Amino acid sequence: MKRNILITGGAGFIGSHVVRLFVNKYPDYNIVNLDKLTYAGNLANLKDVEDRPNYKFVKADIADLDDMRRIIVEYKIDGIIHLAAESHVDRSIKDPFTFARTNVMGTLALLQAAKEYWESLPERYDGKLFYHISTDEVYGALELTHPEGVPAPFTTKASSEDDMAYGTEFFVETTKYNPHSPYSASKASSDHFVRAYHDTYGMPTLVTNCSNNYGPYQFPEKLIPLFINNIRHGKPLPVYGKGENVRDWLFVEDHARAIDLIFHKGKEAETYNIGGFNEWKNIDLIKVIIKTVDRLLGNPEGSSEKLITYVTDRLGHDMRYAIDSRKLQSELGWEPSLQFEEGIEKTVRWYLDHQDWMDNITSGDYEKYYNNMYKI
Ligand code: NAD
Ligand code: DAU
């Protein structure tokens, strides 16, 4: 079936995986990638699909309501997968206003533009969907009731036999929102607006809340790519606080697969949690990364542990996130496909094999040359 799908934030980390998956898997869909190309947007992430006939890039700011109206009408958009956002917690602590502008006002502008267009059509909302990608951080922080870890209560492909959970509670779809950082507060607000457009105007919407993603093309301000690159260059590894915070890691292509499934088969107005059932204390994860990079570079395994540098903790640092994604498993049959050991090996190899991609970012060349050369 022909469809015109708008994917926002497609030049970023997760968005580029979603665009690639849709462009390759659905030749009958027209995929419009709308992105402002902030520091986090990099069109080099999509080199392999940029010439496809079913792909179009549009540079625009989601907070510009007139532009959103124009673009949605021009491309006759009948489905939206909304990933564009300011996404880095540390930046939100320094500059909360940019997060409110993009994540809250930008999402609202996109919702309003879609509502106006879809309501103007004879079939109105039939066959339409506004799918909003959100985060587990809106639920707040869980306690570390078992600092040494207890056997994880769920079994999935992402877990290995000795997987541990660091607390008894998990985020479920009905967990009360309790965001702590300006980033998570802005995402929580945008989630509420999306649900309000369903409840008030009857717009078909859907929200998913996902745990920490890792994999190729992640901007090297985030823990995993930053540390891989620093190890390679023998630079310090800044561990916040004592490194005891816990995150639940999911390979980015598994997230993209979940988005595809939910976009096509998810129930309107529902919320689905997406997670890896794969909890790691930061310091343990960092040691796995160190070992993997050392081995692949031919250095004695663990020799880069000397680079670990404990630094002042992130303000308001959430202690533990852990997602229960059994609803998505039981209703739609999704589960993570990769064991963590396999995913991290694949990820480290990718960054080491794509040093040019990394160097273009750390030098700033990706903004000066690649993004600017692109015709828009
Ligand atoms: P990212 O920072 O890598 O990419 C964000 C993209 O949005 C960039 O391409 C950027 O240019 C674009 N963008 C920013 N402001 C814009 C604006 N005003 N108008 C248009 N485009 C704009 O982010 P990511 O890690 O890929 O996250 C994508 C989405 O998934 C976000 O909504 C984030 O909250 C959510 N999420 C991320 C994770 C994770 O672990 N990275 C986990 C759960 C949910
Ligand atoms: O849980 C989902 C969220 O995961 C997403 O919504 C966010 O967009 C995404 O950025 C991520 O948020 P985190 O804050 O968990 O990711 P980050 O990579 O910044 O940090 C992971 C953990 O590592 C966190 O506990 C902070 C710590 N950290 C991070 C950096 C960058 C360090 O100890 N040192 C660092 O230099």
CSV table of C-alpha atoms and ligand atoms in Angstrom, one decimal:
chain,number,residue,atom,x,y,z
A,1,MET,CA,0.0,0.0,0.0
A,2,LYS,CA,1.3,3.5,-0.8
A,3,ARG,CA,1.8,5.7,2.2
A,4,ASN,CA,3.5,9.0,2.9
A,5,ILE,CA,5.3,8.8,6.2
A,6,LEU,CA,7.0,11.7,8.0
A,7,ILE,CA,9.9,10.7,10.2
A,8,THR,CA,11.2,13.6,12.3
A,9,GLY,CA,14.7,13.6,13.7
A,10,GLY,CA,15.8,11.1,11.1
A,11,ALA,CA,19.3,12.5,10.9
A,12,GLY,CA,20.0,11.6,14.5
A,13,PHE,CA,21.0,8.4,16.2
A,14,ILE,CA,17.7,6.3,16.5
A,15,GLY,CA,16.0,8.2,13.7
A,16,SER,CA,18.6,7.3,11.1
A,17,HIS,CA,18.1,3.6,12.0
A,18,VAL,CA,14.3,4.0,11.6
A,19,VAL,CA,14.6,5.8,8.3
A,20,ARG,CA,17.0,3.2,6.9
A,21,LEU,CA,14.7,0.3,8.0
A,22,PHE,CA,11.6,1.9,6.5
A,23,VAL,CA,13.3,3.0,3.2
A,24,ASN,CA,14.7,-0.5,2.7
A,25,LYS,CA,11.7,-2.5,3.9
A,26,TYR,CA,8.8,-0.4,2.3
A,27,PRO,CA,9.7,0.6,-1.3
A,28,ASP,CA,6.0,1.6,-1.7
A,29,TYR,CA,6.2,4.2,1.1
A,30,ASN,CA,7.4,7.7,0.5
A,31,ILE,CA,9.7,8.4,3.5
A,32,VAL,CA,10.1,12.1,4.3
A,33,ASN,CA,12.9,12.7,6.8
A,34,LEU,CA,12.3,16.1,8.5
A,35,ASP,CA,15.3,17.3,10.6
A,36,LYS,CA,16.6,20.7,11.7
A,37,LEU,CA,20.2,19.4,11.6
A,38,THR,CA,21.1,20.6,15.1
A,39,TYR,CA,24.6,19.6,16.3
A,40,ALA,CA,23.1,16.1,16.8
A,41,GLY,CA,21.8,15.7,13.2
A,42,ASN,CA,24.3,14.2,10.7
A,43,LEU,CA,23.3,13.4,7.2
A,44,ALA,CA,26.3,11.2,6.9
A,45,ASN,CA,24.3,8.7,9.0
A,46,LEU,CA,22.1,8.1,5.9
A,47,LYS,CA,24.6,8.1,3.1
A,48,ASP,CA,23.5,4.6,2.1
A,49,VAL,CA,19.8,5.5,1.5
A,50,GLU,CA,20.0,9.2,0.4
A,51,ASP,CA,19.6,8.5,-3.3
A,52,ARG,CA,16.7,6.1,-3.0
A,53,PRO,CA,13.5,7.1,-4.9
A,54,ASN,CA,11.3,6.6,-1.9
A,55,TYR,CA,13.4,8.9,0.4
A,56,LYS,CA,13.3,12.7,0.7
A,57,PHE,CA,15.1,14.9,3.2
A,58,VAL,CA,13.6,18.2,4.3
A,59,LYS,CA,15.4,20.6,6.6
A,60,ALA,CA,13.0,22.2,9.0
A,61,ASP,CA,12.4,23.1,12.6
A,62,ILE,CA,9.5,21.3,14.3
A,63,ALA,CA,8.8,24.3,16.4
A,64,ASP,CA,7.9,26.4,13.2
A,65,LEU,CA,4.2,25.8,13.0
A,66,ASP,CA,3.8,27.4,9.5
A,67,ASP,CA,6.6,25.1,8.1
A,68,MET,CA,5.0,22.1,9.7
A,69,ARG,CA,1.6,23.0,8.2
A,70,ARG,CA,3.2,23.5,4.8
A,71,ILE,CA,5.3,20.3,4.8
A,72,ILE,CA,2.5,18.0,6.0
A,73,VAL,CA,0.1,19.3,3.3
A,74,GLU,CA,2.8,19.3,0.6
A,75,TYR,CA,3.8,15.7,1.1
A,76,LYS,CA,0.2,14.5,2.0
A,77,ILE,CA,1.5,13.0,5.1
A,78,ASP,CA,-0.7,10.1,6.5
A,79,GLY,CA,1.6,8.8,9.2
A,80,ILE,CA,4.1,10.5,11.5
A,81,ILE,CA,6.9,8.9,13.6
A,82,HIS,CA,8.2,11.7,15.8
A,83,LEU,CA,11.7,11.3,17.1
A,84,ALA,CA,13.1,14.9,16.7
A,85,ALA,CA,14.1,16.1,20.1
A,86,GLU,CA,16.9,17.5,22.2
A,87,SER,CA,18.1,14.3,23.8
A,88,HIS,CA,21.1,14.8,26.1
A,89,VAL,CA,20.4,15.1,29.8
A,90,ASP,CA,23.7,17.0,30.5
A,91,ARG,CA,22.8,19.7,27.9
A,92,SER,CA,19.3,20.0,29.4
A,93,ILE,CA,20.8,20.9,32.8
A,94,LYS,CA,22.8,23.8,31.2
A,95,ASP,CA,20.1,24.9,28.7
A,96,PRO,CA,16.6,23.9,29.7
A,97,PHE,CA,14.9,26.4,27.5
A,98,THR,CA,16.1,24.8,24.3
A,99,PHE,CA,14.6,21.6,25.5
A,100,ALA,CA,11.2,23.2,26.3
A,101,ARG,CA,11.2,24.9,22.9
A,102,THR,CA,12.0,21.8,20.8
A,103,ASN,CA,10.5,19.0,22.9
A,104,VAL,CA,7.4,20.7,24.1
A,105,MET,CA,6.5,23.5,21.7
A,106,GLY,CA,8.0,21.5,18.7
A,107,THR,CA,5.8,18.5,19.5
A,108,LEU,CA,2.8,20.7,19.9
A,109,ALA,CA,3.4,22.5,16.6
A,110,LEU,CA,3.7,19.1,14.8
A,111,LEU,CA,0.5,17.8,16.5
A,112,GLN,CA,-1.5,20.9,15.6
A,113,ALA,CA,-0.3,20.9,11.9
A,114,ALA,CA,-1.2,17.2,11.6
A,115,LYS,CA,-4.6,17.7,13.2
A,116,GLU,CA,-5.5,20.6,10.9
A,117,TYR,CA,-4.5,18.7,7.7
A,118,TRP,CA,-6.1,15.4,8.7
A,119,GLU,CA,-9.3,17.1,9.8
A,120,SER,CA,-9.5,18.8,6.5
A,121,LEU,CA,-9.6,15.5,4.5
A,122,PRO,CA,-12.9,13.7,3.7
A,123,GLU,CA,-11.8,10.6,5.5
A,124,ARG,CA,-10.4,12.7,8.4
A,125,TYR,CA,-8.4,10.5,10.8
A,126,ASP,CA,-9.0,7.1,9.0
A,127,GLY,CA,-5.7,5.4,8.3
A,128,LYS,CA,-3.6,8.1,10.1
A,129,LEU,CA,-1.3,7.8,13.1
A,130,PHE,CA,0.8,10.2,15.1
A,131,TYR,CA,3.4,8.0,16.8
A,132,HIS,CA,5.5,9.7,19.5
A,133,ILE,CA,8.8,8.3,20.6
A,134,SER,CA,9.5,8.9,24.2
A,135,THR,CA,11.8,7.7,27.0
A,136,ASP,CA,11.7,5.7,30.2
A,137,GLU,CA,13.2,8.8,32.0
A,138,VAL,CA,9.6,10.3,32.3
A,139,TYR,CA,8.9,7.7,35.0
A,140,GLY,CA,11.7,9.1,37.2
A,141,ALA,CA,14.2,7.0,39.0
A,142,LEU,CA,14.0,3.5,40.6
A,143,GLU,CA,15.8,2.6,43.8
A,144,LEU,CA,18.9,0.4,43.9
A,145,THR,CA,17.5,-2.0,46.5
A,146,HIS,CA,19.9,-4.7,45.5
A,147,PRO,CA,23.3,-3.0,44.8
A,148,GLU,CA,25.0,-6.3,44.2
A,149,GLY,CA,22.2,-7.5,41.9
A,150,VAL,CA,19.7,-10.4,42.1
A,151,PRO,CA,18.8,-12.7,39.3
A,152,ALA,CA,16.7,-10.8,36.8
A,153,PRO,CA,13.0,-11.7,36.9
A,154,PHE,CA,12.5,-11.9,33.2
A,155,THR,CA,14.0,-14.1,30.6
A,156,THR,CA,14.6,-12.8,27.1
A,157,LYS,CA,17.1,-13.1,24.4
A,158,ALA,CA,18.8,-10.0,25.6
A,159,SER,CA,19.7,-11.6,28.9
A,160,SER,CA,22.5,-14.0,29.6
A,161,GLU,CA,22.3,-16.6,32.3
A,162,ASP,CA,23.9,-14.5,35.0
A,163,ASP,CA,22.0,-11.3,34.3
A,164,MET,CA,21.2,-9.2,37.3
A,165,ALA,CA,18.5,-6.8,38.3
A,166,TYR,CA,19.5,-4.1,40.8
A,167,GLY,CA,16.1,-3.5,42.4
A,168,THR,CA,12.7,-5.1,42.7
A,169,GLU,CA,10.7,-2.4,40.9
A,170,PHE,CA,10.4,-1.9,37.1
A,171,PHE,CA,8.7,0.8,35.0
A,172,VAL,CA,5.4,-0.5,33.6
A,173,GLU,CA,3.1,1.4,31.3
A,174,THR,CA,1.0,2.6,34.2
A,175,THR,CA,3.9,3.9,36.3
A,176,LYS,CA,3.1,7.4,37.4
A,177,TYR,CA,5.2,10.1,35.6
A,178,ASN,CA,7.8,11.6,37.9
A,179,PRO,CA,10.5,13.3,35.7
A,180,HIS,CA,13.6,14.9,37.4
A,181,SER,CA,15.8,16.4,34.7
A,182,PRO,CA,14.8,19.3,32.4
A,183,TYR,CA,15.1,16.8,29.6
A,184,SER,CA,12.7,14.2,31.1
A,185,ALA,CA,10.4,17.0,32.2
A,186,SER,CA,10.2,18.3,28.6
A,187,LYS,CA,9.6,14.7,27.2
A,188,ALA,CA,6.9,14.1,29.9
A,189,SER,CA,5.2,17.3,28.8
A,190,SER,CA,5.3,16.3,25.2
A,191,ASP,CA,3.9,12.9,26.0
A,192,HIS,CA,0.9,14.6,27.8
A,193,PHE,CA,0.3,16.8,24.8
A,194,VAL,CA,0.2,13.8,22.5
A,195,ARG,CA,-2.3,12.0,24.7
A,196,ALA,CA,-4.3,15.2,25.1
A,197,TYR,CA,-4.7,15.4,21.3
A,198,HIS,CA,-6.1,11.9,21.3
A,199,ASP,CA,-8.5,12.5,24.2
A,200,THR,CA,-9.6,15.9,23.1
A,201,TYR,CA,-9.8,15.8,19.3
A,202,GLY,CA,-9.8,12.0,18.7
A,203,MET,CA,-6.5,12.1,16.8
A,204,PRO,CA,-5.1,8.6,16.5
A,205,THR,CA,-1.9,8.7,18.6
A,206,LEU,CA,0.4,6.3,20.2
A,207,VAL,CA,3.4,6.7,22.6
A,208,THR,CA,6.3,4.4,23.4
A,209,ASN,CA,8.8,4.8,26.2
A,210,CYS,CA,12.1,3.2,25.6
A,211,SER,CA,15.2,2.5,27.7
A,212,ASN,CA,18.8,3.5,26.8
A,213,ASN,CA,19.8,2.7,23.2
A,214,TYR,CA,23.3,1.8,22.0
A,215,GLY,CA,24.8,1.0,18.6
A,216,PRO,CA,26.2,2.7,15.5
A,217,TYR,CA,25.8,6.4,14.7
A,218,GLN,CA,25.2,7.6,18.3
A,219,PHE,CA,26.6,11.1,18.9
A,220,PRO,CA,29.8,10.9,21.0
A,221,GLU,CA,28.5,12.9,23.9
A,222,LYS,CA,26.6,9.8,25.1
A,223,LEU,CA,28.4,7.3,27.4
A,224,ILE,CA,29.2,4.4,25.1
A,225,PRO,CA,30.5,6.2,21.9
A,226,LEU,CA,32.3,8.8,24.0
A,227,PHE,CA,34.1,6.2,26.0
A,228,ILE,CA,35.0,4.0,23.0
A,229,ASN,CA,36.6,7.1,21.3
A,230,ASN,CA,38.4,8.2,24.5
A,231,ILE,CA,39.9,4.7,25.0
A,232,ARG,CA,41.1,4.7,21.4
A,233,HIS,CA,42.8,8.0,22.0
A,234,GLY,CA,44.1,7.2,25.5
A,235,LYS,CA,41.9,10.0,27.0
A,236,PRO,CA,40.4,10.1,30.5
A,237,LEU,CA,37.0,8.3,31.0
A,238,PRO,CA,34.9,10.7,33.1
A,239,VAL,CA,32.7,8.4,35.3
A,240,TYR,CA,30.0,10.5,37.1
A,241,GLY,CA,29.8,10.0,40.9
A,242,LYS,CA,30.8,6.4,41.9
A,243,GLY,CA,29.6,4.8,38.7
A,244,GLU,CA,26.9,3.0,40.5
A,245,ASN,CA,23.9,4.2,38.5
A,246,VAL,CA,22.1,1.5,36.6
A,247,ARG,CA,20.7,1.7,33.0
A,248,ASP,CA,18.8,-0.8,30.9
A,249,TRP,CA,20.5,-1.1,27.5
A,250,LEU,CA,18.8,-2.0,24.2
A,251,PHE,CA,20.5,-2.4,20.8
A,252,VAL,CA,19.2,0.4,18.6
A,253,GLU,CA,18.2,-1.9,15.7
A,254,ASP,CA,15.9,-3.7,18.1
A,255,HIS,CA,14.3,-0.4,19.0
A,256,ALA,CA,13.8,0.4,15.3
A,257,ARG,CA,12.2,-3.1,14.8
A,258,ALA,CA,9.9,-2.4,17.7
A,259,ILE,CA,8.9,1.0,16.2
A,260,ASP,CA,8.1,-0.6,12.8
A,261,LEU,CA,6.0,-3.3,14.5
A,262,ILE,CA,4.1,-0.8,16.7
A,263,PHE,CA,3.6,1.7,13.9
A,264,HIS,CA,1.8,-1.0,11.9
A,265,LYS,CA,0.2,-3.2,14.6
A,266,GLY,CA,0.1,-1.2,17.8
A,267,LYS,CA,-3.3,-0.2,19.2
A,268,GLU,CA,-4.3,3.5,18.9
A,269,ALA,CA,-4.1,5.5,22.2
A,270,GLU,CA,-1.9,2.8,23.8
A,271,THR,CA,1.4,3.1,25.5
A,272,TYR,CA,4.1,0.5,25.1
A,273,ASN,CA,7.3,0.2,27.1
A,274,ILE,CA,10.4,-0.9,25.2
A,275,GLY,CA,13.5,-2.2,27.0
A,276,GLY,CA,16.3,-4.7,26.9
A,277,PHE,CA,15.8,-6.5,30.2
A,278,ASN,CA,19.5,-5.8,30.4
A,279,GLU,CA,20.5,-3.8,33.4
A,280,TRP,CA,24.1,-2.7,33.9
A,281,LYS,CA,25.8,-0.6,36.6
A,282,ASN,CA,27.8,2.1,34.7
A,283,ILE,CA,31.1,1.0,36.1
A,284,ASP,CA,30.6,-2.6,35.1
A,285,LEU,CA,29.5,-1.6,31.6
A,286,ILE,CA,32.5,0.7,31.3
A,287,LYS,CA,34.8,-2.2,32.2
A,288,VAL,CA,33.2,-4.4,29.5
A,289,ILE,CA,33.7,-1.6,26.9
A,290,ILE,CA,37.3,-1.2,28.0
A,291,LYS,CA,38.0,-4.9,27.7
A,292,THR,CA,36.4,-5.1,24.3
A,293,VAL,CA,38.2,-2.0,22.9
A,294,ASP,CA,41.5,-3.2,24.3
A,295,ARG,CA,41.1,-6.6,22.7
A,296,LEU,CA,40.1,-5.3,19.3
A,297,LEU,CA,43.0,-2.8,19.3
A,298,GLY,CA,45.4,-5.6,20.3
A,299,ASN,CA,46.2,-4.1,23.7
A,300,PRO,CA,46.3,-6.2,26.9
A,301,GLU,CA,42.6,-6.6,28.0
A,302,GLY,CA,41.8,-4.1,30.8
A,303,SER,CA,44.9,-2.0,30.4
A,304,SER,CA,42.8,1.1,29.6
A,305,GLU,CA,41.2,0.8,33.1
A,306,LYS,CA,43.9,3.3,34.1
A,307,LEU,CA,41.9,5.9,32.1
A,308,ILE,CA,38.9,5.7,34.5
A,309,THR,CA,38.5,9.1,36.2
A,310,TYR,CA,35.8,9.6,38.8
A,311,VAL,CA,34.3,13.1,38.4
A,312,THR,CA,31.6,15.2,40.0
A,313,ASP,CA,28.2,13.6,39.7
A,314,ARG,CA,25.6,14.8,37.2
A,315,LEU,CA,23.1,17.1,39.0
A,316,GLY,CA,19.9,15.2,40.0
A,317,HIS,CA,21.5,12.0,38.5
A,318,ASP,CA,18.7,9.3,38.3
A,319,MET,CA,19.9,6.2,40.1
A,320,ARG,CA,18.2,3.3,38.2
A,321,TYR,CA,16.1,2.8,35.1
A,322,ALA,CA,14.6,-0.6,34.3
A,323,ILE,CA,11.8,-1.3,31.9
A,324,ASP,CA,9.3,-4.1,32.0
A,325,SER,CA,8.4,-4.6,28.3
A,326,ARG,CA,6.3,-7.7,28.7
A,327,LYS,CA,3.2,-6.0,27.3
A,328,LEU,CA,4.9,-5.5,24.0
A,329,GLN,CA,6.2,-9.0,24.1
A,330,SER,CA,2.8,-10.6,24.8
A,331,GLU,CA,0.6,-8.3,22.7
A,332,LEU,CA,2.8,-7.9,19.6
A,333,GLY,CA,5.4,-10.6,19.9
A,334,TRP,CA,8.5,-8.3,20.0
A,335,GLU,CA,11.6,-9.2,21.9
A,336,PRO,CA,15.2,-8.0,21.7
A,337,SER,CA,17.1,-10.1,19.2
A,338,LEU,CA,20.7,-9.6,20.4
A,339,GLN,CA,22.5,-10.8,23.5
A,340,PHE,CA,24.2,-7.8,25.1
A,341,GLU,CA,27.7,-9.4,24.6
A,342,GLU,CA,27.0,-9.7,20.9
A,343,GLY,CA,25.6,-6.1,20.7
A,344,ILE,CA,28.4,-4.5,22.5
A,345,GLU,CA,31.0,-6.3,20.4
A,346,LYS,CA,29.2,-5.3,17.2
A,347,THR,CA,29.0,-1.7,18.4
A,348,VAL,CA,32.7,-1.3,19.4
A,349,ARG,CA,33.8,-2.9,16.1
A,350,TRP,CA,31.5,-0.4,14.2
A,351,TYR,CA,33.1,2.7,15.9
A,352,LEU,CA,36.6,1.4,15.5
A,353,ASP,CA,35.9,0.6,11.8
A,354,HIS,CA,34.3,4.0,11.2
A,355,GLN,CA,36.9,6.3,12.7
A,356,ASP,CA,36.3,8.7,9.8
A,357,TRP,CA,32.7,9.1,10.9
A,358,MET,CA,33.9,9.9,14.4
A,359,ASP,CA,36.7,12.2,13.3
A,360,ASN,CA,34.2,14.2,11.2
A,361,ILE,CA,32.2,14.8,14.3
A,362,THR,CA,35.0,15.6,16.7
A,363,SER,CA,36.5,18.0,14.2
A,364,GLY,CA,33.2,19.6,13.4
A,365,ASP,CA,33.6,18.8,9.7
A,366,TYR,CA,30.2,17.0,9.5
A,367,GLU,CA,28.5,20.4,10.1
A,368,LYS,CA,30.7,22.5,7.9
A,369,TYR,CA,30.8,20.1,4.9
A,370,TYR,CA,28.5,17.2,4.8
A,371,ASN,CA,25.3,18.8,6.2
A,372,ASN,CA,25.9,22.0,4.3
A,373,MET,CA,26.6,20.3,1.0
A,374,TYR,CA,23.3,18.6,1.0
A,375,LYS,CA,20.7,20.2,-1.3
A,376,ILE,CA,17.6,21.2,0.5
B,1,NAD,P1,19.6,12.5,18.7
B,1,NAD,O1,19.9,13.6,19.6
B,1,NAD,O2,20.7,11.6,18.3
B,1,NAD,O3,18.8,13.0,17.5
B,1,NAD,C1,17.8,14.0,17.5
B,1,NAD,C2,17.6,14.5,16.1
B,1,NAD,O4,16.5,15.5,16.2
B,1,NAD,C3,18.8,15.2,15.5
B,1,NAD,O5,18.9,14.7,14.1
B,1,NAD,C4,18.4,16.7,15.5
B,1,NAD,O6,19.0,17.4,14.4
B,1,NAD,C5,16.9,16.6,15.4
B,1,NAD,N1,16.3,17.8,16.0
B,1,NAD,C6,16.6,18.4,17.2
B,1,NAD,N2,15.8,19.5,17.3
B,1,NAD,C7,15.0,19.6,16.2
B,1,NAD,C8,14.0,20.5,15.8
B,1,NAD,N3,13.7,21.6,16.6
B,1,NAD,N4,13.4,20.3,14.6
B,1,NAD,C9,13.7,19.3,13.9
B,1,NAD,N5,14.7,18.4,14.2
B,1,NAD,C10,15.3,18.5,15.4
B,1,NAD,O7,18.5,11.7,19.6
B,1,NAD,P2,18.2,10.1,19.7
B,1,NAD,O8,19.1,9.6,20.8
B,1,NAD,O9,18.3,9.5,18.3
B,1,NAD,O10,16.7,10.1,20.2
B,1,NAD,C11,15.6,10.2,19.3
B,1,NAD,C12,14.3,10.2,20.1
B,1,NAD,O11,14.3,9.0,20.9
B,1,NAD,C13,14.2,11.4,21.1
B,1,NAD,O12,12.9,11.8,21.1
B,1,NAD,C14,14.6,10.8,22.4
B,1,NAD,O13,14.0,11.5,23.5
B,1,NAD,C15,14.1,9.4,22.3
B,1,NAD,N6,14.8,8.4,23.1
B,1,NAD,C16,16.1,8.2,23.0
B,1,NAD,C17,16.8,7.2,23.7
B,1,NAD,C18,18.3,7.0,23.6
B,1,NAD,O14,18.8,6.1,24.4
B,1,NAD,N7,19.0,7.7,22.8
B,1,NAD,C19,16.0,6.3,24.5
B,1,NAD,C20,14.6,6.5,24.5
B,1,NAD,C21,14.0,7.5,23.8
B,2,DAU,O1,16.8,6.1,29.3
B,2,DAU,C1,16.7,6.6,28.0
B,2,DAU,C2,17.6,7.8,27.9
B,2,DAU,O2,18.9,7.3,27.7
B,2,DAU,C3,17.3,8.7,26.7
B,2,DAU,O3,16.0,9.2,26.9
B,2,DAU,C4,18.3,9.8,26.5
B,2,DAU,O4,18.0,10.6,25.3
B,2,DAU,C5,19.7,9.2,26.4
B,2,DAU,O5,20.6,10.2,26.3
B,2,DAU,C6,19.9,8.3,27.6
B,2,DAU,O6,20.1,9.1,28.8
B,2,DAU,P1,21.3,8.8,29.9
B,2,DAU,O7,21.5,10.1,30.6
B,2,DAU,O8,21.0,7.6,30.6
B,2,DAU,O9,22.5,8.5,28.8
B,2,DAU,P2,24.0,9.0,28.9
B,2,DAU,O10,24.7,8.2,27.8
B,2,DAU,O11,24.2,10.4,28.9
B,2,DAU,O12,24.5,8.4,30.3
B,2,DAU,C7,24.4,7.0,30.6
B,2,DAU,C8,24.9,6.9,32.1
B,2,DAU,O13,26.3,7.2,32.1
B,2,DAU,C9,24.3,7.9,33.0
B,2,DAU,O14,24.1,7.3,34.3
B,2,DAU,C10,25.3,9.0,33.1
B,2,DAU,C11,26.6,8.3,33.0
B,2,DAU,N1,27.7,9.0,32.3
B,2,DAU,C12,27.5,9.6,31.1
B,2,DAU,C13,28.4,10.4,30.5
B,2,DAU,C14,28.1,11.1,29.2
B,2,DAU,C15,29.0,9.1,32.9
B,2,DAU,O15,29.3,8.5,34.0
B,2,DAU,N2,30.0,9.8,32.2
B,2,DAU,C16,29.7,10.4,31.0
B,2,DAU,O16,30.7,11.1,30.5
